[in-house]
Each structure stands twice: as structure tokens, then as C-alpha cells.
């Protein structure tokens, strides 16, 4: 990742000074928002296809079972191959990806047995693998910073502090040996632990050791006071690099295989008949989901990253039926959630409304004693704001929203009322009972409606020019007759029956 970071820094230095770039990247808000936005982009792009395939909760399973791949890879590195236990090693990412694919394979094996449904098979597979991972962590690597809490719940607000340093000028490394002027020699007891004695005991044996000997990078040497001239350093948060790579991979995968993904998602049988390989696309998608979940471990945590996979695509699905537009709206919703989420963690709702003031108002209104000081997790706040955007889409969606649905139902009730009144007038206006059946002041009795409702319907029909009131009775106009016949034709066509006149 270091070469990629340096390439990015060199590009950014064309537009910013080193001091401005450090100020930008060392800002907790800028770093958290950028990382959250990148995770939202990668998660949302892949989440759209998971949603359309009915596999959204597969991201939940993979985010859990990826821990098993990390633990197994860590144990192989340290116990079999004798490598250093580096928790940022790419071998851990590979192990997590393989665990994700293993989860999918085990789920499909259980499902294809014919004894379980897809959701039940998934519910059996991932708790089993996750439980094995937790046992391995607690049994073999409990002394390493590789615990289930660290993997499941990350803190994106601290991502700015976990950086790599890149030197661009005055880059002097320092090696401190025992004869170096800056070497700090200390005494170390050789037999205190073995004999269980105090260093002041007369039997204690000592040896002089160098307390600060070793190799220092330019950043470390400057921090330790070993250099007289400050090197030109740029500090780049590691999580930005990881999440950027995940976002670029997800974007490239979506753009390059858009046609194959679209066809395999909506009609896997046709895709197979045309020579595509929907199974390959499926497993490639699952591998990328695993990679994104692992990349989010140090930032938002694997539990909260599930929200980035599911909620933005679900909100986009409420707003459009077009796949291309869904792929544009979904990352946008996720990124806005990340931006507003950081502000919510600081106590600002949508960057405008103080949360503390809202709590104080609720306390005053209902006589409660809620804590008004607002202090929340940044990652959880981001998820909460993404869900708030989903609620807005759910309420205001022009096609599937609550308001649109209520308006459609109201319109359907209105049209039904209009049609039944028109049909009643049409059926009785040429009969001897017309004088009693069609009187405007008693017409509501034939429908068991309230007078107010009938008055409203008649007023609307008169305004539309479908009826007129003659001698206190309702009569169809020519447009009203035409409307009745249109309704009859529509009903007959819906029933697939010939119109008999």
C-alpha cells in the first residue's frame, strides 16, 4: 500500500502544500468522512446487486465469518510459516476473502440438499463459522490485538491517528547503536524473574543494555529528537488507502462487468444460455463483499458495515426502478449519511439542528429528565443518518413512498366513488324509478353514505362536466355517458371478456 499512498500524495501535492495536506489528513472529521464515504461507495455498489438477488443478509454472514479467515491466516503465519504476527498483513485479507467464499459454498451446499430454505441455510452456516472463530481467538490469540470486539465494532474517529509517514525532503534515517551519542544505556536484571527476587537483592545479576537502540525512520528519528533538521513529512491514514482500494475495485468490477451482472441478476438461466457464467459472477461478487467487509474492520467495524451494504441500496430502490440510476443514487445516499453522521456525532442533526436543544425541548414538553449532553459513536451515527435518509425516501418516494401510496389509495377511492355514482345514474335515468332513485338530496341513502360524502362526489362530477342537476335529480351529460362506457370497456378487458354492447 505504501507505493500507492506515495503516488496519491505526490498527486495531491500538485494542488496543496505539504502543510495543507497534513492539516487535511490529520483532521479527524475529514478523515472519518472520507473513509465513511469510500466504504459507502464500495458497500452500496455491491449492495445493489445483493439486494436485487435477495442476498442482502449474505453481507451480514460474510462480515461475521470473515473473522474465521483472519484468525486461521494469523495462526498459519505465526505457527506454520514463522512470520511476524502483523495484523495488517494482506494474508489476513486473503484469509477473510476465502472465509467469505466458504460461507457462500456451505450455504449453497445446505440449500441444494433440498432440506432447508435459503435463509435457514444461511442461518445455520454463519453462526457455526463465527462460533469457531470466536473459540480460536479466545483460545490461541487472546494475547494479540485481534479480538472479536475490535473486528465487530471499529471507531472511525481514531482512523486519522493510524498513519504511515512519507518523507519528501531531508530524509535521514538513524541507526542507534551502543556507541551512538544518543544511546541510553540501562541495567537489566538477568536472574530476578527466575529466582523471584527484587533487583535490590544481593543475588541479583545485571547486564547493561541499550534502551533505545535500533533503526529509526525519518519520522521516528525526528520524534525521538535524533535529528537537528525536521524532515518534510506527510502523514497518510492507513484506512484511507485500504478503503480507497476497495472502492476502486468495486467501481471497476461494476463498470467492467455491468452487462454480465445485470443479466445474471435478473435472469441467470438466460445468462447461462448466452454463454455467460453467472456462478463465476456470483463468487466474484462474494469475494468483493468479503474484501470490503475486511477493509472496514479498522474503521466502522464489520457489524456496522452491514448497514452500508443494505440501507443505501434499499433507499435507492424506493426512488427508481432503473439499475443504472440505482447504482448512482445508492453510493450518494451512503456518502451523505457518512457526512451527516459525523455532524450528528458532534451534536448537529443534518448540520443544522442542535441535538441537545431537541432533547431539552422534549424534557420540557414531557417533563422528562433525559441527559442533554450528546456523546455518540461516529460509526453508529453514520448508520443512523443513512437510515434517516432511507426513511425520507420511504416517505417521499414518488412511486413507492408512504405519501404517494396514500395519494394513490385516496385517488382509487375517489375514482371508485365517481364510477359507482355514474353507473347508478346510467342504470336508472331511463327507468320509471328515476325520479326517486336519482334525487340529489336523497341519493346518499341508496349507497348508505353520509350526505356530506355524496354532496362532495356530486360536486366533483358536476365540476368535471359528467353530470348536471335537473329538477333536483342527477342526469348524465354526454361526457358522463362516455366515461361510463370507458369504464365498462376497461372492466371487460380486464376480465378478458368480449364487449357485448
Coordinates of C-alpha atoms in Angstrom, one line a residue:
X1 CA 0.0 0.0 0.0
X2 CA 2.9 2.4 0.6
X3 CA 3.7 2.9 -3.1
X4 CA 0.1 3.7 -3.8
X5 CA 0.0 6.2 -0.8
X6 CA 3.1 7.9 -2.1
X7 CA 1.6 8.2 -5.6
X8 CA -1.6 9.7 -4.2
X9 CA 0.5 12.2 -2.0
X10 CA 2.6 13.3 -5.0
X11 CA -0.6 13.9 -7.0
X12 CA -2.2 15.9 -4.2
X13 CA 0.9 17.9 -3.7
X14 CA 0.3 19.4 -7.1
X15 CA -2.7 21.2 -5.6
X16 CA -1.9 21.6 -1.9
X17 CA 1.2 22.4 0.1
X18 CA 2.6 19.8 2.4
X19 CA 1.3 21.7 5.4
X20 CA -2.2 22.0 3.9
X21 CA -2.2 18.3 3.1
X22 CA -1.1 17.3 6.6
X23 CA -3.8 19.6 8.0
X24 CA -6.4 18.0 5.8
X25 CA -5.4 14.4 6.5
X26 CA -4.8 14.9 10.3
X27 CA -8.3 16.3 10.8
X28 CA -10.5 13.6 12.5
X29 CA -13.6 15.0 10.7
X30 CA -12.0 15.0 7.2
X31 CA -10.5 11.5 7.6
X32 CA -13.7 10.0 9.1
X33 CA -15.9 11.5 6.5
X34 CA -13.7 10.4 3.6
X35 CA -13.3 6.9 4.9
X36 CA -17.1 6.6 5.6
X37 CA -17.8 7.9 2.1
X38 CA -15.4 5.4 0.5
X39 CA -16.9 2.5 2.5
X40 CA -20.4 3.7 1.5
X41 CA -19.4 3.7 -2.2
X42 CA -18.0 0.2 -2.2
X43 CA -20.7 -1.2 0.0
X44 CA -23.5 0.4 -1.9
X45 CA -22.4 -0.6 -5.3
X46 CA -22.1 -4.2 -4.3
X47 CA -25.2 -4.0 -2.1
X48 CA -27.4 -3.1 -5.0
X49 CA -26.7 -6.5 -6.6
X50 CA -27.1 -8.3 -3.3
X51 CA -30.4 -6.6 -2.8
X52 CA -31.7 -7.4 -6.3
X53 CA -30.6 -11.0 -5.8
X54 CA -32.3 -11.3 -2.5
X55 CA -28.9 -11.9 -0.8
X56 CA -28.6 -8.7 1.4
X57 CA -28.1 -10.6 4.6
X58 CA -25.3 -12.5 3.0
X59 CA -23.2 -9.4 3.7
X60 CA -24.1 -9.9 7.4
X61 CA -22.9 -13.6 7.3
X62 CA -19.7 -12.7 5.5
X63 CA -18.9 -9.9 7.8
X64 CA -19.1 -12.3 10.7
X65 CA -17.3 -15.3 9.2
X66 CA -14.5 -13.2 7.8
X67 CA -13.2 -13.3 11.3
X68 CA -12.6 -17.0 11.0
X69 CA -10.4 -16.4 7.9
X70 CA -8.4 -13.8 9.7
X71 CA -7.8 -16.0 12.7
X72 CA -6.8 -19.0 10.6
X73 CA -4.5 -16.9 8.4
X74 CA -2.9 -15.4 11.5
X75 CA -2.3 -18.8 13.1
X76 CA -0.7 -20.1 9.8
X77 CA 1.5 -17.1 9.6
X78 CA 2.8 -17.3 13.1
X79 CA 2.7 -21.0 13.8
X80 CA 3.4 -22.7 10.5
X81 CA 5.4 -20.2 8.4
X82 CA 7.2 -18.5 11.2
X83 CA 6.2 -15.0 10.0
X84 CA 5.7 -12.0 12.2
X85 CA 2.2 -11.6 13.5
X86 CA 1.3 -8.5 11.6
X87 CA -2.5 -7.8 11.9
X88 CA -2.3 -5.6 8.8
X89 CA -0.9 -8.3 6.6
X90 CA -2.5 -8.9 3.2
X91 CA -2.6 -12.6 4.1
X92 CA -5.3 -11.8 6.6
X93 CA -7.4 -10.1 3.9
X94 CA -6.9 -13.2 1.7
X95 CA -8.0 -15.4 4.5
X96 CA -11.1 -13.3 5.2
X97 CA -12.0 -13.5 1.5
X98 CA -11.7 -17.3 1.4
X99 CA -13.8 -17.5 4.6
X100 CA -16.5 -15.4 2.8
X101 CA -16.5 -17.7 -0.2
X102 CA -16.5 -20.7 2.2
X103 CA -19.6 -19.2 3.8
X104 CA -21.4 -19.0 0.5
X105 CA -20.3 -22.5 -0.5
X106 CA -21.5 -24.0 2.7
X107 CA -24.8 -22.1 2.5
X108 CA -25.4 -23.3 -1.1
X109 CA -24.5 -26.9 -0.2
X110 CA -27.1 -26.9 2.6
X111 CA -29.7 -25.2 0.4
X112 CA -29.2 -27.6 -2.5
X113 CA -29.7 -30.6 -0.2
X114 CA -33.4 -29.7 -0.5
X115 CA -33.9 -29.9 3.2
X116 CA -33.5 -26.2 4.0
X117 CA -34.6 -22.9 2.6
X118 CA -32.0 -20.3 1.6
X119 CA -32.5 -18.2 4.7
X120 CA -32.3 -21.2 7.0
X121 CA -29.2 -22.5 5.3
X122 CA -27.5 -19.1 5.8
X123 CA -28.7 -19.0 9.4
X124 CA -27.0 -22.3 10.0
X125 CA -23.8 -21.6 8.2
X126 CA -22.6 -18.3 9.6
X127 CA -23.2 -18.9 13.3
X128 CA -21.2 -22.1 13.1
X129 CA -18.2 -20.5 11.4
X130 CA -18.4 -17.4 13.6
X131 CA -18.5 -19.5 16.7
X132 CA -15.4 -21.4 15.6
X133 CA -13.6 -18.1 15.0
X134 CA -14.5 -16.8 18.5
X135 CA -13.2 -20.0 20.1
X136 CA -10.0 -19.8 18.2
X137 CA -9.5 -16.2 19.1
X138 CA -10.1 -16.8 22.8
X139 CA -8.0 -20.0 22.9
X140 CA -5.0 -19.2 20.7
X141 CA -4.6 -15.5 20.1
X142 CA -6.0 -13.9 23.2
X143 CA -2.8 -12.0 23.8
X144 CA -2.9 -10.3 20.4
X145 CA -4.9 -7.3 19.4
X146 CA -7.2 -9.5 17.3
X147 CA -10.4 -9.8 19.3
X148 CA -14.0 -10.0 18.3
X149 CA -14.8 -6.6 19.7
X150 CA -12.0 -5.0 17.6
X151 CA -13.3 -6.6 14.5
X152 CA -17.1 -6.1 15.1
X153 CA -17.0 -2.5 16.3
X154 CA -14.5 -0.1 14.9
X155 CA -14.0 3.5 15.7
X156 CA -13.7 5.7 12.6
X157 CA -13.0 8.7 14.7
X158 CA -9.5 7.4 15.5
X159 CA -8.6 6.5 11.9
X160 CA -6.7 9.8 11.5
X161 CA -4.1 8.7 14.1
X162 CA -3.2 5.4 12.4
X163 CA -0.9 6.7 9.7
X164 CA 2.1 5.9 7.5
X165 CA 4.7 8.6 7.3
X166 CA 6.2 9.6 3.9
X167 CA 9.3 11.7 3.7
X168 CA 10.0 14.1 0.8
X169 CA 13.0 16.1 1.9
X170 CA 15.8 15.9 4.5
X171 CA 15.0 12.2 4.7
X172 CA 17.7 10.9 7.1
X173 CA 17.3 7.5 8.8
X174 CA 19.1 7.0 12.0
X175 CA 20.6 3.8 13.5
X176 CA 21.3 4.0 17.2
X177 CA 23.9 1.5 18.5
X178 CA 25.5 1.2 21.9
X179 CA 28.3 3.6 21.0
X180 CA 26.0 6.2 19.5
X181 CA 26.0 9.5 21.4
X182 CA 22.2 9.3 21.8
X183 CA 22.3 5.7 23.2
X184 CA 20.6 5.4 26.6
X185 CA 22.2 2.5 28.5
X186 CA 20.3 0.9 31.3
X187 CA 20.8 -2.1 33.6
X188 CA 18.7 -5.2 33.3
X189 CA 18.4 -7.9 35.9
X190 CA 19.2 -11.3 34.4
X191 CA 18.0 -13.6 37.2
X192 CA 15.4 -11.6 39.1
X193 CA 12.4 -13.3 37.4
X194 CA 13.9 -16.8 37.5
X195 CA 14.7 -16.5 41.3
X196 CA 11.7 -14.4 42.1
X197 CA 13.9 -11.8 43.8
X198 CA 13.9 -8.0 44.0
X199 CA 16.5 -6.1 41.9
X200 CA 17.9 -4.8 45.1
X201 CA 18.7 -8.3 46.4
X202 CA 22.4 -9.1 46.7
X203 CA 22.0 -12.1 44.5
X204 CA 20.7 -10.0 41.6
X205 CA 23.0 -10.1 38.5
X206 CA 22.8 -7.2 36.0
X207 CA 23.9 -6.5 32.5
X208 CA 24.0 -3.2 30.6
X209 CA 21.6 -2.9 27.7
X210 CA 20.8 -0.2 25.2
X211 CA 17.2 1.1 25.9
X212 CA 16.8 2.9 22.6
X213 CA 19.0 1.1 20.1
X214 CA 17.5 0.3 16.7
X215 CA 16.7 1.7 13.3
X216 CA 14.6 4.9 13.1
X217 CA 12.7 6.2 10.1
X218 CA 13.0 9.9 9.5
X219 CA 9.6 10.4 11.3
X220 CA 10.7 8.3 14.3
X221 CA 14.1 9.9 14.4
X222 CA 12.6 13.4 14.5
X223 CA 10.1 12.4 17.2
X224 CA 12.9 10.9 19.3
X225 CA 15.0 14.1 18.9
X226 CA 17.7 12.4 16.9
X227 CA 17.7 14.9 14.0
X228 CA 18.6 18.5 14.1
X229 CA 16.6 19.4 10.9
X230 CA 13.0 18.5 10.5
X231 CA 12.3 16.2 7.6
X232 CA 9.5 17.1 5.2
X233 CA 6.9 14.5 6.2
X234 CA 3.3 13.7 5.1
X235 CA 1.2 11.5 7.3
X236 CA -1.3 9.4 5.4
X237 CA -4.0 7.5 7.3
X238 CA -3.8 3.7 6.5
X239 CA -7.6 3.3 6.5
X240 CA -8.0 5.8 3.6
X241 CA -5.7 3.6 1.4
X242 CA -7.5 0.4 2.2
X243 CA -11.0 1.8 1.7
X244 CA -9.9 3.6 -1.4
X245 CA -8.6 0.4 -2.9
X246 CA -11.9 -1.4 -2.0
X247 CA -13.9 1.4 -3.6
X248 CA -11.9 1.4 -6.8
X249 CA -12.1 -2.4 -7.0
X250 CA -15.9 -2.3 -6.5
X251 CA -16.3 0.5 -9.1
X252 CA -14.1 -1.2 -11.6
X253 CA -15.9 -4.5 -11.1
X254 CA -19.3 -2.8 -11.6
X255 CA -18.2 -0.9 -14.7
X256 CA -16.4 -3.8 -16.4
X257 CA -19.0 -6.5 -15.7
X258 CA -22.1 -4.3 -15.7
X259 CA -23.8 -6.2 -18.5
X260 CA -22.9 -9.7 -17.1
X261 CA -24.0 -8.7 -13.6
X262 CA -27.3 -7.2 -14.8
X263 CA -28.2 -10.2 -16.9
X264 CA -27.1 -12.7 -14.2
X265 CA -29.1 -10.8 -11.6
X266 CA -32.4 -10.6 -13.4
X267 CA -32.2 -13.9 -15.4
X268 CA -29.5 -16.3 -14.5
X269 CA -30.9 -19.0 -16.8
X270 CA -30.7 -16.7 -19.9
X271 CA -27.2 -15.5 -18.9
X272 CA -26.1 -19.2 -18.8
X273 CA -27.8 -19.9 -22.1
X274 CA -26.0 -16.9 -23.7
X275 CA -22.6 -18.2 -22.6
X276 CA -22.1 -16.1 -19.5
X277 CA -21.1 -17.7 -16.3
X278 CA -23.4 -16.5 -13.6
X279 CA -21.8 -18.7 -10.9
X280 CA -18.4 -17.0 -11.6
X281 CA -20.1 -13.6 -11.2
X282 CA -21.7 -14.7 -8.0
X283 CA -18.5 -15.8 -6.4
X284 CA -16.6 -12.8 -7.6
X285 CA -19.3 -10.6 -6.0
X286 CA -19.0 -12.6 -2.7
X287 CA -15.2 -12.2 -2.7
X288 CA -15.5 -8.4 -3.1
X289 CA -18.1 -8.3 -0.4
X290 CA -15.6 -10.1 1.8
X291 CA -12.8 -7.7 0.9
X292 CA -14.9 -4.6 1.7
X293 CA -16.1 -6.1 5.0
X294 CA -12.4 -6.8 6.0
X295 CA -11.4 -3.3 4.8
X296 CA -14.0 -1.8 7.1
X297 CA -12.7 -3.6 10.3
X298 CA -10.4 -0.8 11.4
X299 CA -12.9 1.9 10.5
X300 CA -16.6 1.2 11.1
X301 CA -16.4 -2.4 12.1
X302 CA -17.9 -5.4 10.4
X303 CA -21.3 -5.1 12.1
X304 CA -21.9 -1.5 11.1
X305 CA -20.6 -2.1 7.6
X306 CA -23.7 -4.3 7.0
X307 CA -25.7 -1.1 7.1
X308 CA -23.6 0.3 4.2
X309 CA -24.4 -2.8 2.2
X310 CA -28.2 -2.8 2.8
X311 CA -29.7 0.6 3.6
X312 CA -28.4 2.8 0.7
X313 CA -29.5 0.3 -1.9
X314 CA -32.8 -0.2 -0.2
X315 CA -33.4 3.6 -0.2
X316 CA -32.3 3.9 -3.9
X317 CA -34.7 1.0 -4.8
X318 CA -37.6 3.1 -3.4
X319 CA -36.6 6.0 -5.7
X320 CA -36.0 4.3 -9.0
X321 CA -36.5 1.0 -10.9
X322 CA -33.6 1.6 -13.2
X323 CA -30.4 -0.3 -12.3
X324 CA -28.0 2.4 -13.6
X325 CA -29.7 5.1 -11.6
X326 CA -29.8 2.8 -8.5
X327 CA -26.0 2.4 -8.9
X328 CA -25.7 6.2 -8.8
X329 CA -28.1 7.0 -6.1
X330 CA -27.0 4.3 -3.7
X331 CA -23.4 5.5 -3.1
X332 CA -24.7 9.1 -3.0
X333 CA -27.1 8.2 -0.2
X334 CA -24.3 6.3 1.7
X335 CA -21.9 9.2 1.3
X336 CA -24.4 11.8 2.5
X337 CA -25.1 9.5 5.5
X338 CA -21.4 9.5 6.3
X339 CA -21.2 13.3 6.1
X340 CA -24.3 14.0 8.2
X341 CA -23.4 11.1 10.6
X342 CA -20.2 12.8 11.7
X343 CA -22.1 16.0 12.3
X344 CA -24.7 14.0 14.3
X345 CA -21.9 12.6 16.5
X346 CA -20.9 16.2 17.2
X347 CA -24.5 17.0 18.1
X348 CA -25.8 18.6 14.9
X349 CA -28.7 17.0 13.1
X350 CA -28.3 17.4 9.3
X351 CA -25.7 20.0 10.2
X352 CA -28.5 22.4 11.2
X353 CA -30.3 21.4 14.3
X354 CA -28.6 21.1 17.7
X355 CA -29.5 17.7 19.2
X356 CA -29.0 18.9 22.7
X357 CA -31.7 21.6 22.1
X358 CA -34.1 19.0 20.8
X359 CA -33.5 16.8 23.9
X360 CA -34.0 19.9 26.1
X361 CA -37.3 20.6 24.3
X362 CA -38.5 17.0 24.8
X363 CA -37.6 17.2 28.5
X364 CA -39.5 20.5 28.9
X365 CA -42.5 19.3 26.9
X366 CA -43.0 15.9 28.6
X367 CA -41.4 16.6 32.0
X368 CA -38.6 14.1 31.4
X369 CA -35.0 14.1 32.7
X370 CA -33.1 12.9 29.7
X371 CA -29.3 13.6 29.5
X372 CA -28.9 16.6 27.2
X373 CA -25.2 16.2 26.6
X374 CA -24.8 14.4 23.3
X375 CA -21.9 11.9 23.0
X376 CA -22.3 9.1 20.5
X377 CA -20.2 6.8 18.3
X378 CA -19.3 8.2 15.0
X379 CA -19.8 5.0 13.1
X380 CA -23.2 4.4 14.7
X381 CA -24.2 8.0 14.0
X382 CA -23.4 7.5 10.3
X383 CA -25.6 4.4 10.2
X384 CA -28.4 6.3 11.9
X385 CA -28.2 9.1 9.4
X386 CA -28.2 6.6 6.5
X387 CA -31.3 5.1 8.0
X388 CA -32.8 8.6 8.3
X389 CA -32.2 9.1 4.6
X390 CA -33.9 5.8 4.0
X391 CA -36.9 7.0 6.0
X392 CA -37.1 10.1 3.9
X393 CA -37.1 8.0 0.7
X394 CA -39.7 5.7 2.2
X395 CA -42.0 8.7 3.0
X396 CA -41.4 10.9 -0.1
X397 CA -40.6 8.4 -2.8
X398 CA -42.7 9.5 -5.9
X399 CA -43.7 5.9 -6.7
X400 CA -43.3 3.7 -3.6
X401 CA -43.4 6.3 -0.8
X402 CA -45.9 6.5 2.0
X403 CA -47.3 9.8 0.8
X404 CA -47.5 8.6 -2.8
X405 CA -49.2 5.4 -1.7
X406 CA -51.7 7.3 0.4
X407 CA -52.5 9.6 -2.5
X408 CA -53.0 6.6 -4.8
X409 CA -55.3 4.9 -2.4
X410 CA -57.2 8.2 -1.9
X411 CA -57.4 8.6 -5.7
X412 CA -58.6 5.0 -6.1
X413 CA -61.3 5.6 -3.5
X414 CA -62.3 8.8 -5.3
X415 CA -62.4 7.1 -8.7
X416 CA -64.4 4.2 -7.3
X417 CA -67.0 6.6 -5.8
X418 CA -67.2 8.5 -9.0
X419 CA -67.7 5.3 -11.1
X420 CA -70.4 3.8 -8.9
X421 CA -72.4 7.0 -8.8
X422 CA -72.1 7.4 -12.6
X423 CA -73.1 3.7 -13.0
X424 CA -76.1 4.2 -10.7
X425 CA -77.3 7.3 -12.7
X426 CA -76.7 5.5 -16.0
X427 CA -78.8 2.4 -14.9
X428 CA -81.7 4.4 -13.6
X429 CA -82.0 7.6 -15.6
X430 CA -84.3 6.0 -18.2
X431 CA -86.4 3.9 -15.8
X432 CA -89.7 4.8 -14.1
X433 CA -87.9 4.9 -10.8
X434 CA -85.6 7.8 -11.9
X435 CA -87.5 10.4 -10.0
X436 CA -86.9 8.7 -6.7
X437 CA -83.5 6.9 -7.4
X438 CA -81.7 10.0 -8.7
X439 CA -82.9 12.8 -6.4
X440 CA -79.7 14.7 -5.3
X441 CA -80.9 15.2 -1.8
X442 CA -81.8 11.5 -1.1
X443 CA -79.2 9.8 -3.4
X444 CA -76.9 9.1 -0.5
X445 CA -79.5 6.8 1.0
X446 CA -79.1 4.3 -1.9
X447 CA -75.3 4.0 -1.1
X448 CA -75.6 4.2 2.7
X449 CA -73.2 7.1 2.5
X450 CA -73.3 10.3 4.6
X451 CA -75.0 13.3 2.9
X452 CA -71.7 15.1 3.1
X453 CA -69.8 12.5 1.1
X454 CA -72.5 12.3 -1.6
X455 CA -72.6 16.1 -1.8
X456 CA -68.8 16.1 -2.3
X457 CA -69.0 13.4 -5.1
X458 CA -71.8 15.1 -6.9
X459 CA -70.0 18.5 -6.8
X460 CA -66.9 16.8 -8.3
X461 CA -68.8 15.1 -11.0
X462 CA -70.5 18.4 -11.9
X463 CA -67.2 20.2 -12.0
X464 CA -65.8 17.6 -14.4
X465 CA -68.8 18.1 -16.6
X466 CA -70.1 14.5 -16.3
X467 CA -73.5 15.2 -14.7
X468 CA -76.0 18.0 -14.3
X469 CA -78.8 18.5 -11.9
X470 CA -82.2 18.9 -13.5
X471 CA -85.3 19.5 -11.3
X472 CA -83.4 18.2 -8.3
X473 CA -82.3 15.0 -10.0
X474 CA -78.9 13.9 -11.4
X475 CA -78.6 13.3 -15.1
X476 CA -75.6 12.2 -17.1
X477 CA -74.0 14.6 -19.7
X478 CA -72.5 13.3 -22.9
X479 CA -69.1 13.2 -21.3
X480 CA -70.5 11.3 -18.4
X481 CA -72.0 8.7 -20.7
X482 CA -68.7 8.4 -22.4
X483 CA -67.0 7.9 -19.1
X484 CA -69.4 5.1 -18.2
X485 CA -68.7 3.2 -21.4
X486 CA -65.0 3.6 -21.0
X487 CA -65.2 2.1 -17.5
X488 CA -67.2 -0.8 -18.8
X489 CA -64.7 -1.5 -21.6
X490 CA -61.9 -1.3 -19.1
X491 CA -63.6 -3.8 -16.8
X492 CA -64.4 -6.2 -19.6
X493 CA -60.8 -6.1 -21.0
X494 CA -59.5 -6.7 -17.5
X495 CA -61.7 -9.8 -17.3
X496 CA -60.7 -10.8 -20.9
X497 CA -64.3 -10.9 -22.0
X498 CA -65.7 -9.6 -25.3
X499 CA -67.8 -6.5 -25.1
X500 CA -71.4 -7.4 -25.8
X501 CA -72.6 -3.9 -26.3

